[in-house]
JSON list of C-alpha atoms and ligand atoms in Angstrom, two decimals:
[
{"chain": "A", "resi": 1, "resn": "UNK", "atom": "CA", "xyz": [0.28, 0.08, 0.11]},
{"chain": "A", "resi": 2, "resn": "UNK", "atom": "CA", "xyz": [1.18, 3.47, -1.35]},
{"chain": "A", "resi": 3, "resn": "UNK", "atom": "CA", "xyz": [1.52, 5.95, 1.73]},
{"chain": "A", "resi": 4, "resn": "UNK", "atom": "CA", "xyz": [-0.95, 9.04, 0.85]},
{"chain": "A", "resi": 5, "resn": "UNK", "atom": "CA", "xyz": [-0.04, 12.57, 2.67]},
{"chain": "A", "resi": 6, "resn": "UNK", "atom": "CA", "xyz": [-2.67, 15.15, 2.18]},
{"chain": "A", "resi": 7, "resn": "UNK", "atom": "CA", "xyz": [-2.07, 18.65, 3.72]},
{"chain": "A", "resi": 8, "resn": "UNK", "atom": "CA", "xyz": [-5.19, 20.50, 5.26]},
{"chain": "A", "resi": 9, "resn": "UNK", "atom": "CA", "xyz": [-5.17, 23.72, 3.79]},
{"chain": "A", "resi": 10, "resn": "UNK", "atom": "CA", "xyz": [-6.91, 24.93, 6.93]},
{"chain": "A", "resi": 11, "resn": "UNK", "atom": "CA", "xyz": [-3.58, 25.67, 8.23]},
{"chain": "A", "resi": 12, "resn": "UNK", "atom": "CA", "xyz": [-2.40, 27.76, 5.19]},
{"chain": "A", "resi": 13, "resn": "UNK", "atom": "CA", "xyz": [-2.57, 31.32, 4.79]},
{"chain": "A", "resi": 14, "resn": "UNK", "atom": "CA", "xyz": [-5.74, 32.23, 3.55]},
{"chain": "A", "resi": 15, "resn": "UNK", "atom": "CA", "xyz": [-5.02, 35.54, 1.41]},
{"chain": "A", "resi": 16, "resn": "UNK", "atom": "CA", "xyz": [-2.19, 33.40, -0.38]},
{"chain": "A", "resi": 17, "resn": "UNK", "atom": "CA", "xyz": [-3.77, 30.23, -1.12]},
{"chain": "A", "resi": 18, "resn": "UNK", "atom": "CA", "xyz": [-2.45, 29.88, -4.15]},
{"chain": "A", "resi": 19, "resn": "UNK", "atom": "CA", "xyz": [1.04, 30.23, -3.44]},
{"chain": "A", "resi": 20, "resn": "UNK", "atom": "CA", "xyz": [0.74, 27.83, -0.32]},
{"chain": "A", "resi": 21, "resn": "UNK", "atom": "CA", "xyz": [-0.73, 24.87, -2.72]},
{"chain": "A", "resi": 22, "resn": "UNK", "atom": "CA", "xyz": [1.99, 25.54, -5.24]},
{"chain": "A", "resi": 23, "resn": "UNK", "atom": "CA", "xyz": [4.30, 24.76, -1.91]},
{"chain": "A", "resi": 24, "resn": "UNK", "atom": "CA", "xyz": [2.45, 20.92, -1.39]},
{"chain": "A", "resi": 25, "resn": "UNK", "atom": "CA", "xyz": [2.92, 19.91, -5.19]},
{"chain": "A", "resi": 26, "resn": "UNK", "atom": "CA", "xyz": [4.51, 16.36, -4.07]},
{"chain": "A", "resi": 27, "resn": "UNK", "atom": "CA", "xyz": [1.62, 16.08, -1.81]},
{"chain": "A", "resi": 28, "resn": "UNK", "atom": "CA", "xyz": [-0.55, 13.26, -2.84]},
{"chain": "A", "resi": 29, "resn": "UNK", "atom": "CA", "xyz": [-3.90, 15.31, -2.69]},
{"chain": "A", "resi": 30, "resn": "UNK", "atom": "CA", "xyz": [-5.18, 18.74, -1.27]},
{"chain": "A", "resi": 31, "resn": "UNK", "atom": "CA", "xyz": [-7.40, 18.36, 1.64]},
{"chain": "A", "resi": 32, "resn": "UNK", "atom": "CA", "xyz": [-10.09, 21.15, 1.91]},
{"chain": "A", "resi": 33, "resn": "UNK", "atom": "CA", "xyz": [-12.10, 21.25, 5.18]},
{"chain": "A", "resi": 34, "resn": "UNK", "atom": "CA", "xyz": [-15.68, 22.57, 4.53]},
{"chain": "A", "resi": 35, "resn": "UNK", "atom": "CA", "xyz": [-17.18, 23.90, 7.52]},
{"chain": "A", "resi": 36, "resn": "UNK", "atom": "CA", "xyz": [-20.60, 24.91, 7.56]},
{"chain": "A", "resi": 37, "resn": "UNK", "atom": "CA", "xyz": [-20.87, 26.97, 11.26]},
{"chain": "A", "resi": 38, "resn": "UNK", "atom": "CA", "xyz": [-23.64, 23.94, 11.66]},
{"chain": "A", "resi": 39, "resn": "UNK", "atom": "CA", "xyz": [-22.22, 20.76, 11.98]},
{"chain": "A", "resi": 40, "resn": "UNK", "atom": "CA", "xyz": [-18.83, 22.08, 13.16]},
{"chain": "A", "resi": 41, "resn": "UNK", "atom": "CA", "xyz": [-18.75, 25.75, 15.13]},
{"chain": "A", "resi": 42, "resn": "UNK", "atom": "CA", "xyz": [-16.62, 27.11, 12.59]},
{"chain": "A", "resi": 43, "resn": "UNK", "atom": "CA", "xyz": [-16.63, 28.44, 8.93]},
{"chain": "A", "resi": 44, "resn": "UNK", "atom": "CA", "xyz": [-14.44, 27.97, 6.02]},
{"chain": "A", "resi": 45, "resn": "UNK", "atom": "CA", "xyz": [-14.75, 27.61, 2.16]},
{"chain": "A", "resi": 46, "resn": "UNK", "atom": "CA", "xyz": [-18.47, 27.03, 0.32]},
{"chain": "A", "resi": 47, "resn": "UNK", "atom": "CA", "xyz": [-18.58, 25.84, -3.32]},
{"chain": "A", "resi": 48, "resn": "UNK", "atom": "CA", "xyz": [-17.21, 28.59, -4.82]},
{"chain": "A", "resi": 49, "resn": "UNK", "atom": "CA", "xyz": [-13.92, 28.77, -3.32]},
{"chain": "A", "resi": 50, "resn": "UNK", "atom": "CA", "xyz": [-13.68, 25.10, -3.97]},
{"chain": "A", "resi": 51, "resn": "UNK", "atom": "CA", "xyz": [-14.00, 25.31, -7.60]},
{"chain": "A", "resi": 52, "resn": "UNK", "atom": "CA", "xyz": [-11.07, 28.07, -7.69]},
{"chain": "A", "resi": 53, "resn": "UNK", "atom": "CA", "xyz": [-9.05, 26.13, -5.54]},
{"chain": "A", "resi": 54, "resn": "UNK", "atom": "CA", "xyz": [-9.31, 23.31, -7.90]},
{"chain": "A", "resi": 55, "resn": "UNK", "atom": "CA", "xyz": [-8.95, 25.42, -10.66]},
{"chain": "A", "resi": 56, "resn": "UNK", "atom": "CA", "xyz": [-5.33, 26.79, -9.47]},
{"chain": "A", "resi": 57, "resn": "UNK", "atom": "CA", "xyz": [-4.24, 23.43, -8.13]},
{"chain": "A", "resi": 58, "resn": "UNK", "atom": "CA", "xyz": [-1.19, 21.37, -9.25]},
{"chain": "A", "resi": 59, "resn": "UNK", "atom": "CA", "xyz": [-2.73, 18.22, -7.48]},
{"chain": "A", "resi": 60, "resn": "UNK", "atom": "CA", "xyz": [-6.25, 16.51, -7.12]},
{"chain": "A", "resi": 61, "resn": "UNK", "atom": "CA", "xyz": [-8.77, 18.31, -4.16]},
{"chain": "A", "resi": 62, "resn": "UNK", "atom": "CA", "xyz": [-9.97, 16.31, -1.26]},
{"chain": "A", "resi": 63, "resn": "UNK", "atom": "CA", "xyz": [-12.93, 17.50, 0.10]},
{"chain": "A", "resi": 64, "resn": "UNK", "atom": "CA", "xyz": [-13.62, 16.82, 3.78]},
{"chain": "A", "resi": 65, "resn": "UNK", "atom": "CA", "xyz": [-17.34, 18.05, 4.34]},
{"chain": "A", "resi": 66, "resn": "UNK", "atom": "CA", "xyz": [-18.07, 19.12, 7.75]},
{"chain": "A", "resi": 67, "resn": "UNK", "atom": "CA", "xyz": [-21.48, 20.33, 6.86]},
{"chain": "A", "resi": 68, "resn": "UNK", "atom": "CA", "xyz": [-25.44, 19.54, 7.67]},
{"chain": "A", "resi": 69, "resn": "UNK", "atom": "CA", "xyz": [-27.42, 17.96, 4.87]},
{"chain": "A", "resi": 70, "resn": "UNK", "atom": "CA", "xyz": [-24.81, 16.18, 3.01]},
{"chain": "A", "resi": 71, "resn": "UNK", "atom": "CA", "xyz": [-27.38, 14.48, 0.77]},
{"chain": "A", "resi": 72, "resn": "UNK", "atom": "CA", "xyz": [-28.16, 18.09, -0.69]},
{"chain": "A", "resi": 73, "resn": "UNK", "atom": "CA", "xyz": [-24.96, 20.13, -0.77]},
{"chain": "A", "resi": 74, "resn": "UNK", "atom": "CA", "xyz": [-22.21, 17.01, -1.31]},
{"chain": "A", "resi": 75, "resn": "UNK", "atom": "CA", "xyz": [-23.16, 16.25, -4.91]},
{"chain": "A", "resi": 76, "resn": "UNK", "atom": "CA", "xyz": [-22.20, 19.85, -6.02]},
{"chain": "A", "resi": 77, "resn": "UNK", "atom": "CA", "xyz": [-18.79, 19.40, -4.66]},
{"chain": "A", "resi": 78, "resn": "UNK", "atom": "CA", "xyz": [-18.21, 16.24, -6.93]},
{"chain": "A", "resi": 79, "resn": "UNK", "atom": "CA", "xyz": [-19.87, 18.64, -9.94]},
{"chain": "A", "resi": 80, "resn": "UNK", "atom": "CA", "xyz": [-16.65, 20.66, -9.08]},
{"chain": "A", "resi": 81, "resn": "UNK", "atom": "CA", "xyz": [-14.02, 18.12, -9.91]},
{"chain": "A", "resi": 82, "resn": "UNK", "atom": "CA", "xyz": [-13.01, 16.98, -7.07]},
{"chain": "A", "resi": 83, "resn": "UNK", "atom": "CA", "xyz": [-11.00, 13.76, -6.83]},
{"chain": "A", "resi": 84, "resn": "UNK", "atom": "CA", "xyz": [-12.92, 12.76, -3.71]},
{"chain": "A", "resi": 85, "resn": "UNK", "atom": "CA", "xyz": [-15.50, 14.15, -1.53]},
{"chain": "A", "resi": 86, "resn": "UNK", "atom": "CA", "xyz": [-16.00, 12.80, 2.17]},
{"chain": "A", "resi": 87, "resn": "UNK", "atom": "CA", "xyz": [-19.16, 13.71, 4.39]},
{"chain": "A", "resi": 88, "resn": "UNK", "atom": "CA", "xyz": [-19.84, 12.69, 7.88]},
{"chain": "A", "resi": 89, "resn": "UNK", "atom": "CA", "xyz": [-21.77, 9.60, 8.61]},
{"chain": "A", "resi": 90, "resn": "UNK", "atom": "CA", "xyz": [-23.61, 11.47, 11.39]},
{"chain": "A", "resi": 91, "resn": "UNK", "atom": "CA", "xyz": [-24.98, 14.43, 9.27]},
{"chain": "A", "resi": 92, "resn": "UNK", "atom": "CA", "xyz": [-26.16, 11.86, 5.93]},
{"chain": "A", "resi": 93, "resn": "UNK", "atom": "CA", "xyz": [-29.84, 11.08, 6.24]},
{"chain": "A", "resi": 94, "resn": "UNK", "atom": "CA", "xyz": [-28.75, 8.60, 3.38]},
{"chain": "A", "resi": 95, "resn": "UNK", "atom": "CA", "xyz": [-25.14, 7.65, 3.21]},
{"chain": "A", "resi": 96, "resn": "UNK", "atom": "CA", "xyz": [-25.59, 4.92, 0.81]},
{"chain": "A", "resi": 97, "resn": "UNK", "atom": "CA", "xyz": [-27.41, 7.13, -1.42]},
{"chain": "A", "resi": 98, "resn": "UNK", "atom": "CA", "xyz": [-24.97, 9.97, -1.21]},
{"chain": "A", "resi": 99, "resn": "UNK", "atom": "CA", "xyz": [-21.92, 7.92, -2.28]},
{"chain": "A", "resi": 100, "resn": "UNK", "atom": "CA", "xyz": [-23.57, 6.30, -5.23]},
{"chain": "A", "resi": 101, "resn": "UNK", "atom": "CA", "xyz": [-24.78, 9.73, -6.09]},
{"chain": "A", "resi": 102, "resn": "UNK", "atom": "CA", "xyz": [-20.56, 10.72, -5.63]},
{"chain": "A", "resi": 103, "resn": "UNK", "atom": "CA", "xyz": [-19.53, 7.93, -7.97]},
{"chain": "A", "resi": 104, "resn": "UNK", "atom": "CA", "xyz": [-21.84, 8.35, -10.60]},
{"chain": "A", "resi": 105, "resn": "UNK", "atom": "CA", "xyz": [-20.55, 12.21, -10.87]},
{"chain": "A", "resi": 106, "resn": "UNK", "atom": "CA", "xyz": [-17.26, 10.73, -10.72]},
{"chain": "A", "resi": 107, "resn": "UNK", "atom": "CA", "xyz": [-15.42, 11.53, -7.46]},
{"chain": "A", "resi": 108, "resn": "UNK", "atom": "CA", "xyz": [-14.65, 8.95, -5.23]},
{"chain": "A", "resi": 109, "resn": "UNK", "atom": "CA", "xyz": [-16.73, 8.98, -1.99]},
{"chain": "A", "resi": 110, "resn": "UNK", "atom": "CA", "xyz": [-15.73, 9.12, 1.46]},
{"chain": "A", "resi": 111, "resn": "UNK", "atom": "CA", "xyz": [-17.42, 8.41, 4.71]},
{"chain": "A", "resi": 112, "resn": "UNK", "atom": "CA", "xyz": [-16.26, 10.05, 8.11]},
{"chain": "A", "resi": 113, "resn": "UNK", "atom": "CA", "xyz": [-16.76, 9.43, 11.37]},
{"chain": "A", "resi": 114, "resn": "UNK", "atom": "CA", "xyz": [-16.12, 11.54, 14.44]},
{"chain": "A", "resi": 115, "resn": "UNK", "atom": "CA", "xyz": [-14.06, 10.21, 17.20]},
{"chain": "A", "resi": 116, "resn": "UNK", "atom": "CA", "xyz": [-16.96, 9.18, 19.46]},
{"chain": "A", "resi": 117, "resn": "UNK", "atom": "CA", "xyz": [-18.61, 7.59, 16.62]},
{"chain": "A", "resi": 118, "resn": "UNK", "atom": "CA", "xyz": [-18.97, 3.63, 16.45]},
{"chain": "A", "resi": 119, "resn": "UNK", "atom": "CA", "xyz": [-17.50, 2.23, 13.17]},
{"chain": "A", "resi": 120, "resn": "UNK", "atom": "CA", "xyz": [-19.79, -1.14, 13.77]},
{"chain": "A", "resi": 121, "resn": "UNK", "atom": "CA", "xyz": [-22.61, 0.18, 11.99]},
{"chain": "A", "resi": 122, "resn": "UNK", "atom": "CA", "xyz": [-21.22, 1.06, 8.78]},
{"chain": "A", "resi": 123, "resn": "UNK", "atom": "CA", "xyz": [-19.08, -1.95, 8.30]},
{"chain": "A", "resi": 124, "resn": "UNK", "atom": "CA", "xyz": [-21.85, -3.70, 6.09]},
{"chain": "A", "resi": 125, "resn": "UNK", "atom": "CA", "xyz": [-21.40, -0.33, 3.66]},
{"chain": "A", "resi": 126, "resn": "UNK", "atom": "CA", "xyz": [-17.53, -0.88, 3.02]},
{"chain": "A", "resi": 127, "resn": "UNK", "atom": "CA", "xyz": [-18.26, -1.36, -0.41]},
{"chain": "A", "resi": 128, "resn": "UNK", "atom": "CA", "xyz": [-19.98, 1.77, -1.16]},
{"chain": "A", "resi": 129, "resn": "UNK", "atom": "CA", "xyz": [-17.46, 3.85, -0.24]},
{"chain": "A", "resi": 130, "resn": "UNK", "atom": "CA", "xyz": [-13.47, 4.39, -1.64]},
{"chain": "A", "resi": 131, "resn": "UNK", "atom": "CA", "xyz": [-12.15, 5.65, 1.55]},
{"chain": "A", "resi": 132, "resn": "UNK", "atom": "CA", "xyz": [-13.35, 5.96, 5.31]},
{"chain": "A", "resi": 133, "resn": "UNK", "atom": "CA", "xyz": [-11.85, 8.98, 7.11]},
{"chain": "A", "resi": 134, "resn": "UNK", "atom": "CA", "xyz": [-11.54, 8.40, 11.15]},
{"chain": "A", "resi": 135, "resn": "UNK", "atom": "CA", "xyz": [-11.29, 11.90, 12.77]},
{"chain": "A", "resi": 136, "resn": "UNK", "atom": "CA", "xyz": [-8.50, 12.03, 15.04]},
{"chain": "A", "resi": 137, "resn": "UNK", "atom": "CA", "xyz": [-9.88, 15.31, 16.80]},
{"chain": "A", "resi": 138, "resn": "UNK", "atom": "CA", "xyz": [-13.12, 16.71, 17.48]},
{"chain": "A", "resi": 139, "resn": "UNK", "atom": "CA", "xyz": [-13.68, 17.83, 13.69]},
{"chain": "A", "resi": 140, "resn": "UNK", "atom": "CA", "xyz": [-13.79, 22.21, 13.50]},
{"chain": "A", "resi": 141, "resn": "UNK", "atom": "CA", "xyz": [-10.05, 23.43, 14.42]},
{"chain": "A", "resi": 142, "resn": "UNK", "atom": "CA", "xyz": [-6.70, 22.78, 13.48]},
{"chain": "A", "resi": 143, "resn": "UNK", "atom": "CA", "xyz": [-4.02, 22.24, 15.87]},
{"chain": "A", "resi": 144, "resn": "UNK", "atom": "CA", "xyz": [-5.21, 19.83, 18.27]},
{"chain": "A", "resi": 145, "resn": "UNK", "atom": "CA", "xyz": [-3.83, 16.75, 20.09]},
{"chain": "A", "resi": 146, "resn": "UNK", "atom": "CA", "xyz": [-4.10, 13.46, 18.37]},
{"chain": "A", "resi": 147, "resn": "UNK", "atom": "CA", "xyz": [-6.73, 11.19, 20.14]},
{"chain": "A", "resi": 148, "resn": "UNK", "atom": "CA", "xyz": [-4.91, 7.67, 20.07]},
{"chain": "A", "resi": 149, "resn": "UNK", "atom": "CA", "xyz": [-7.89, 6.14, 21.78]},
{"chain": "A", "resi": 150, "resn": "UNK", "atom": "CA", "xyz": [-9.66, 5.61, 18.37]},
{"chain": "A", "resi": 151, "resn": "UNK", "atom": "CA", "xyz": [-6.95, 3.68, 16.91]},
{"chain": "A", "resi": 152, "resn": "UNK", "atom": "CA", "xyz": [-9.01, 0.39, 17.41]},
{"chain": "A", "resi": 153, "resn": "UNK", "atom": "CA", "xyz": [-11.44, 1.69, 14.75]},
{"chain": "A", "resi": 154, "resn": "UNK", "atom": "CA", "xyz": [-8.83, 1.45, 12.51]},
{"chain": "A", "resi": 155, "resn": "UNK", "atom": "CA", "xyz": [-7.81, -1.69, 13.18]},
{"chain": "A", "resi": 156, "resn": "UNK", "atom": "CA", "xyz": [-11.27, -3.25, 12.59]},
{"chain": "A", "resi": 157, "resn": "UNK", "atom": "CA", "xyz": [-11.48, -1.42, 9.42]},
{"chain": "A", "resi": 158, "resn": "UNK", "atom": "CA", "xyz": [-8.41, -2.28, 8.20]},
{"chain": "A", "resi": 159, "resn": "UNK", "atom": "CA", "xyz": [-9.20, -5.96, 9.15]},
{"chain": "A", "resi": 160, "resn": "UNK", "atom": "CA", "xyz": [-12.51, -6.10, 7.36]},
{"chain": "A", "resi": 161, "resn": "UNK", "atom": "CA", "xyz": [-11.19, -4.12, 4.48]},
{"chain": "A", "resi": 162, "resn": "UNK", "atom": "CA", "xyz": [-8.59, -7.15, 3.91]},
{"chain": "A", "resi": 163, "resn": "UNK", "atom": "CA", "xyz": [-10.99, -9.66, 4.67]},
{"chain": "A", "resi": 164, "resn": "UNK", "atom": "CA", "xyz": [-13.10, -8.79, 1.79]},
{"chain": "A", "resi": 165, "resn": "UNK", "atom": "CA", "xyz": [-10.53, -7.83, -0.57]},
{"chain": "A", "resi": 166, "resn": "UNK", "atom": "CA", "xyz": [-11.80, -4.20, -0.88]},
{"chain": "A", "resi": 167, "resn": "UNK", "atom": "CA", "xyz": [-9.69, -1.37, -2.39]},
{"chain": "A", "resi": 168, "resn": "UNK", "atom": "CA", "xyz": [-10.73, 1.45, 0.30]},
{"chain": "A", "resi": 169, "resn": "UNK", "atom": "CA", "xyz": [-8.04, 4.10, 1.74]},
{"chain": "A", "resi": 170, "resn": "UNK", "atom": "CA", "xyz": [-8.02, 4.13, 5.34]},
{"chain": "A", "resi": 171, "resn": "UNK", "atom": "CA", "xyz": [-7.60, 7.92, 6.29]},
{"chain": "A", "resi": 172, "resn": "UNK", "atom": "CA", "xyz": [-6.63, 9.73, 9.57]},
{"chain": "A", "resi": 173, "resn": "UNK", "atom": "CA", "xyz": [-7.06, 13.63, 10.10]},
{"chain": "A", "resi": 174, "resn": "UNK", "atom": "CA", "xyz": [-6.34, 15.78, 13.17]},
{"chain": "A", "resi": 175, "resn": "UNK", "atom": "CA", "xyz": [-3.30, 15.93, 15.05]},
{"chain": "A", "resi": 176, "resn": "UNK", "atom": "CA", "xyz": [-1.18, 13.90, 12.77]},
{"chain": "A", "resi": 177, "resn": "UNK", "atom": "CA", "xyz": [2.70, 14.82, 12.84]},
{"chain": "A", "resi": 178, "resn": "UNK", "atom": "CA", "xyz": [5.74, 12.56, 12.45]},
{"chain": "A", "resi": 179, "resn": "UNK", "atom": "CA", "xyz": [5.22, 10.85, 15.63]},
{"chain": "A", "resi": 180, "resn": "UNK", "atom": "CA", "xyz": [1.43, 10.27, 15.24]},
{"chain": "A", "resi": 181, "resn": "UNK", "atom": "CA", "xyz": [1.25, 9.34, 11.92]},
{"chain": "A", "resi": 182, "resn": "UNK", "atom": "CA", "xyz": [3.53, 5.92, 12.81]},
{"chain": "A", "resi": 183, "resn": "UNK", "atom": "CA", "xyz": [1.00, 5.36, 15.26]},
{"chain": "A", "resi": 184, "resn": "UNK", "atom": "CA", "xyz": [-1.94, 5.37, 12.83]},
{"chain": "A", "resi": 185, "resn": "UNK", "atom": "CA", "xyz": [-0.15, 3.64, 10.01]},
{"chain": "A", "resi": 186, "resn": "UNK", "atom": "CA", "xyz": [0.90, 0.90, 12.34]},
{"chain": "A", "resi": 187, "resn": "UNK", "atom": "CA", "xyz": [-2.72, 0.60, 13.02]},
{"chain": "A", "resi": 188, "resn": "UNK", "atom": "CA", "xyz": [-3.75, 0.64, 9.71]},
{"chain": "A", "resi": 189, "resn": "UNK", "atom": "CA", "xyz": [-4.01, 4.13, 8.01]},
{"chain": "A", "resi": 190, "resn": "UNK", "atom": "CA", "xyz": [-2.57, 4.53, 4.41]},
{"chain": "A", "resi": 191, "resn": "UNK", "atom": "CA", "xyz": [-3.96, 8.27, 4.24]},
{"chain": "A", "resi": 192, "resn": "UNK", "atom": "CA", "xyz": [-2.74, 10.49, 6.14]},
{"chain": "A", "resi": 193, "resn": "UNK", "atom": "CA", "xyz": [-4.16, 14.45, 6.55]},
{"chain": "A", "resi": 194, "resn": "UNK", "atom": "CA", "xyz": [-2.08, 16.83, 8.21]},
{"chain": "A", "resi": 195, "resn": "UNK", "atom": "CA", "xyz": [-2.66, 20.49, 8.52]},
{"chain": "A", "resi": 196, "resn": "UNK", "atom": "CA", "xyz": [-0.22, 22.30, 10.95]},
{"chain": "A", "resi": 197, "resn": "UNK", "atom": "CA", "xyz": [2.43, 20.05, 10.92]},
{"chain": "A", "resi": 198, "resn": "UNK", "atom": "CA", "xyz": [2.93, 20.68, 7.10]},
{"chain": "A", "resi": 199, "resn": "UNK", "atom": "CA", "xyz": [2.59, 24.44, 7.47]},
{"chain": "A", "resi": 200, "resn": "UNK", "atom": "CA", "xyz": [4.34, 24.99, 10.77]},
{"chain": "A", "resi": 201, "resn": "UNK", "atom": "CA", "xyz": [7.62, 26.26, 8.84]},
{"chain": "A", "resi": 202, "resn": "UNK", "atom": "CA", "xyz": [8.35, 27.36, 5.32]},
{"chain": "A", "resi": 203, "resn": "UNK", "atom": "CA", "xyz": [9.25, 24.17, 4.19]},
{"chain": "A", "resi": 204, "resn": "UNK", "atom": "CA", "xyz": [6.09, 22.44, 3.49]},
{"chain": "A", "resi": 205, "resn": "UNK", "atom": "CA", "xyz": [7.75, 19.78, 0.88]},
{"chain": "A", "resi": 206, "resn": "UNK", "atom": "CA", "xyz": [10.28, 18.92, 3.75]},
{"chain": "A", "resi": 207, "resn": "UNK", "atom": "CA", "xyz": [7.70, 18.51, 6.23]},
{"chain": "A", "resi": 208, "resn": "UNK", "atom": "CA", "xyz": [5.67, 16.47, 3.27]},
{"chain": "A", "resi": 209, "resn": "UNK", "atom": "CA", "xyz": [8.65, 13.61, 2.90]},
{"chain": "A", "resi": 210, "resn": "UNK", "atom": "CA", "xyz": [9.27, 13.80, 7.01]},
{"chain": "A", "resi": 211, "resn": "UNK", "atom": "CA", "xyz": [5.79, 12.47, 7.28]},
{"chain": "A", "resi": 212, "resn": "UNK", "atom": "CA", "xyz": [5.87, 10.23, 4.22]},
{"chain": "A", "resi": 213, "resn": "UNK", "atom": "CA", "xyz": [9.46, 8.48, 5.94]},
{"chain": "A", "resi": 214, "resn": "UNK", "atom": "CA", "xyz": [7.88, 7.92, 9.33]},
{"chain": "A", "resi": 215, "resn": "UNK", "atom": "CA", "xyz": [4.72, 6.17, 7.92]},
{"chain": "A", "resi": 216, "resn": "UNK", "atom": "CA", "xyz": [6.38, 4.41, 5.33]},
{"chain": "A", "resi": 217, "resn": "UNK", "atom": "CA", "xyz": [7.67, 1.52, 7.50]},
{"chain": "A", "resi": 218, "resn": "UNK", "atom": "CA", "xyz": [4.22, 1.02, 9.33]},
{"chain": "A", "resi": 219, "resn": "UNK", "atom": "CA", "xyz": [2.09, 0.64, 5.83]},
{"chain": "A", "resi": 220, "resn": "UNK", "atom": "CA", "xyz": [1.93, -2.58, 4.37]},
{"chain": "B", "resi": 301, "resn": "LIG", "atom": "C1", "xyz": [-10.41, 19.54, 11.75]},
{"chain": "B", "resi": 301, "resn": "LIG", "atom": "C2", "xyz": [-9.64, 19.20, 9.80]},
{"chain": "B", "resi": 301, "resn": "LIG", "atom": "C3", "xyz": [-8.54, 18.93, 9.93]},
{"chain": "B", "resi": 301, "resn": "LIG", "atom": "C4", "xyz": [-7.16, 19.72, 10.58]},
{"chain": "B", "resi": 301, "resn": "LIG", "atom": "C5", "xyz": [-6.39, 19.00, 10.65]},
{"chain": "B", "resi": 301, "resn": "LIG", "atom": "O1", "xyz": [-11.56, 19.20, 11.98]},
{"chain": "B", "resi": 301, "resn": "LIG", "atom": "O2", "xyz": [-10.66, 18.23, 9.49]},
{"chain": "B", "resi": 301, "resn": "LIG", "atom": "O3", "xyz": [-8.29, 18.26, 8.49]},
{"chain": "B", "resi": 301, "resn": "LIG", "atom": "O4", "xyz": [-7.08, 20.96, 9.19]},
{"chain": "B", "resi": 301, "resn": "LIG", "atom": "O5", "xyz": [-5.40, 19.99, 11.30]},
{"chain": "B", "resi": 301, "resn": "LIG", "atom": "P1", "xyz": [-4.05, 19.79, 12.25]},
{"chain": "B", "resi": 301, "resn": "LIG", "atom": "O6", "xyz": [-3.38, 18.47, 11.20]},
{"chain": "B", "resi": 301, "resn": "LIG", "atom": "O7", "xyz": [-3.54, 20.78, 12.38]},
{"chain": "B", "resi": 301, "resn": "LIG", "atom": "O8", "xyz": [-4.56, 18.81, 13.57]},
{"chain": "B", "resi": 302, "resn": "LIG", "atom": "ZN1", "xyz": [-10.11, 17.55, 7.27]}
]
């Protein structure tokens, strides 16, 4: 399994997004956190902004929707050309319906779960998704500490994906740095979102390389 590093532009400079996105062109995907001030107590970008990011980005977009009513809004992000669109299990009325619609439009479909949400009810739906995002912080803000107690969820997912021979990426998001990335990788993650630990210095490319190197020995 390859290691995928998806920097979160939540930690970038919002008035220099094009410059900051150019700095992470060695990453796999750009992680774009869409927040609506209802599902989470913070507000970021909407479709118009995501469309412009899509226009200028040298690498594809991994859109993470922290919004209510993804049933209504998620397909619009796929229509903008996002490579993947991930919405929250806690917010969706018909998660499978949304996933099918996203795939039909041509995006990969992702399902996200907050730290306190159990994964078991979703295991039977795994084949409907291209990635599962296990949140390792409460969604809403960057710069929080990695919650290690959610690792058993990744182990469960990884076991199930292998047992059924599925091709589902397992993503973690929140508090990912060179230390915690090894823990998440050992638990079964292969796709890593990192905000602060990529943009905390001018050397974003160096930070991406360090994260990749820290994860690689643990991803099989
Ligand atoms: C949090 C967002 C994350 C955030 C991660 O709700 O989903 O993508 O940017 O930031 P760090 O890596 O700083 O924890
Ligand atoms: Zn995110």
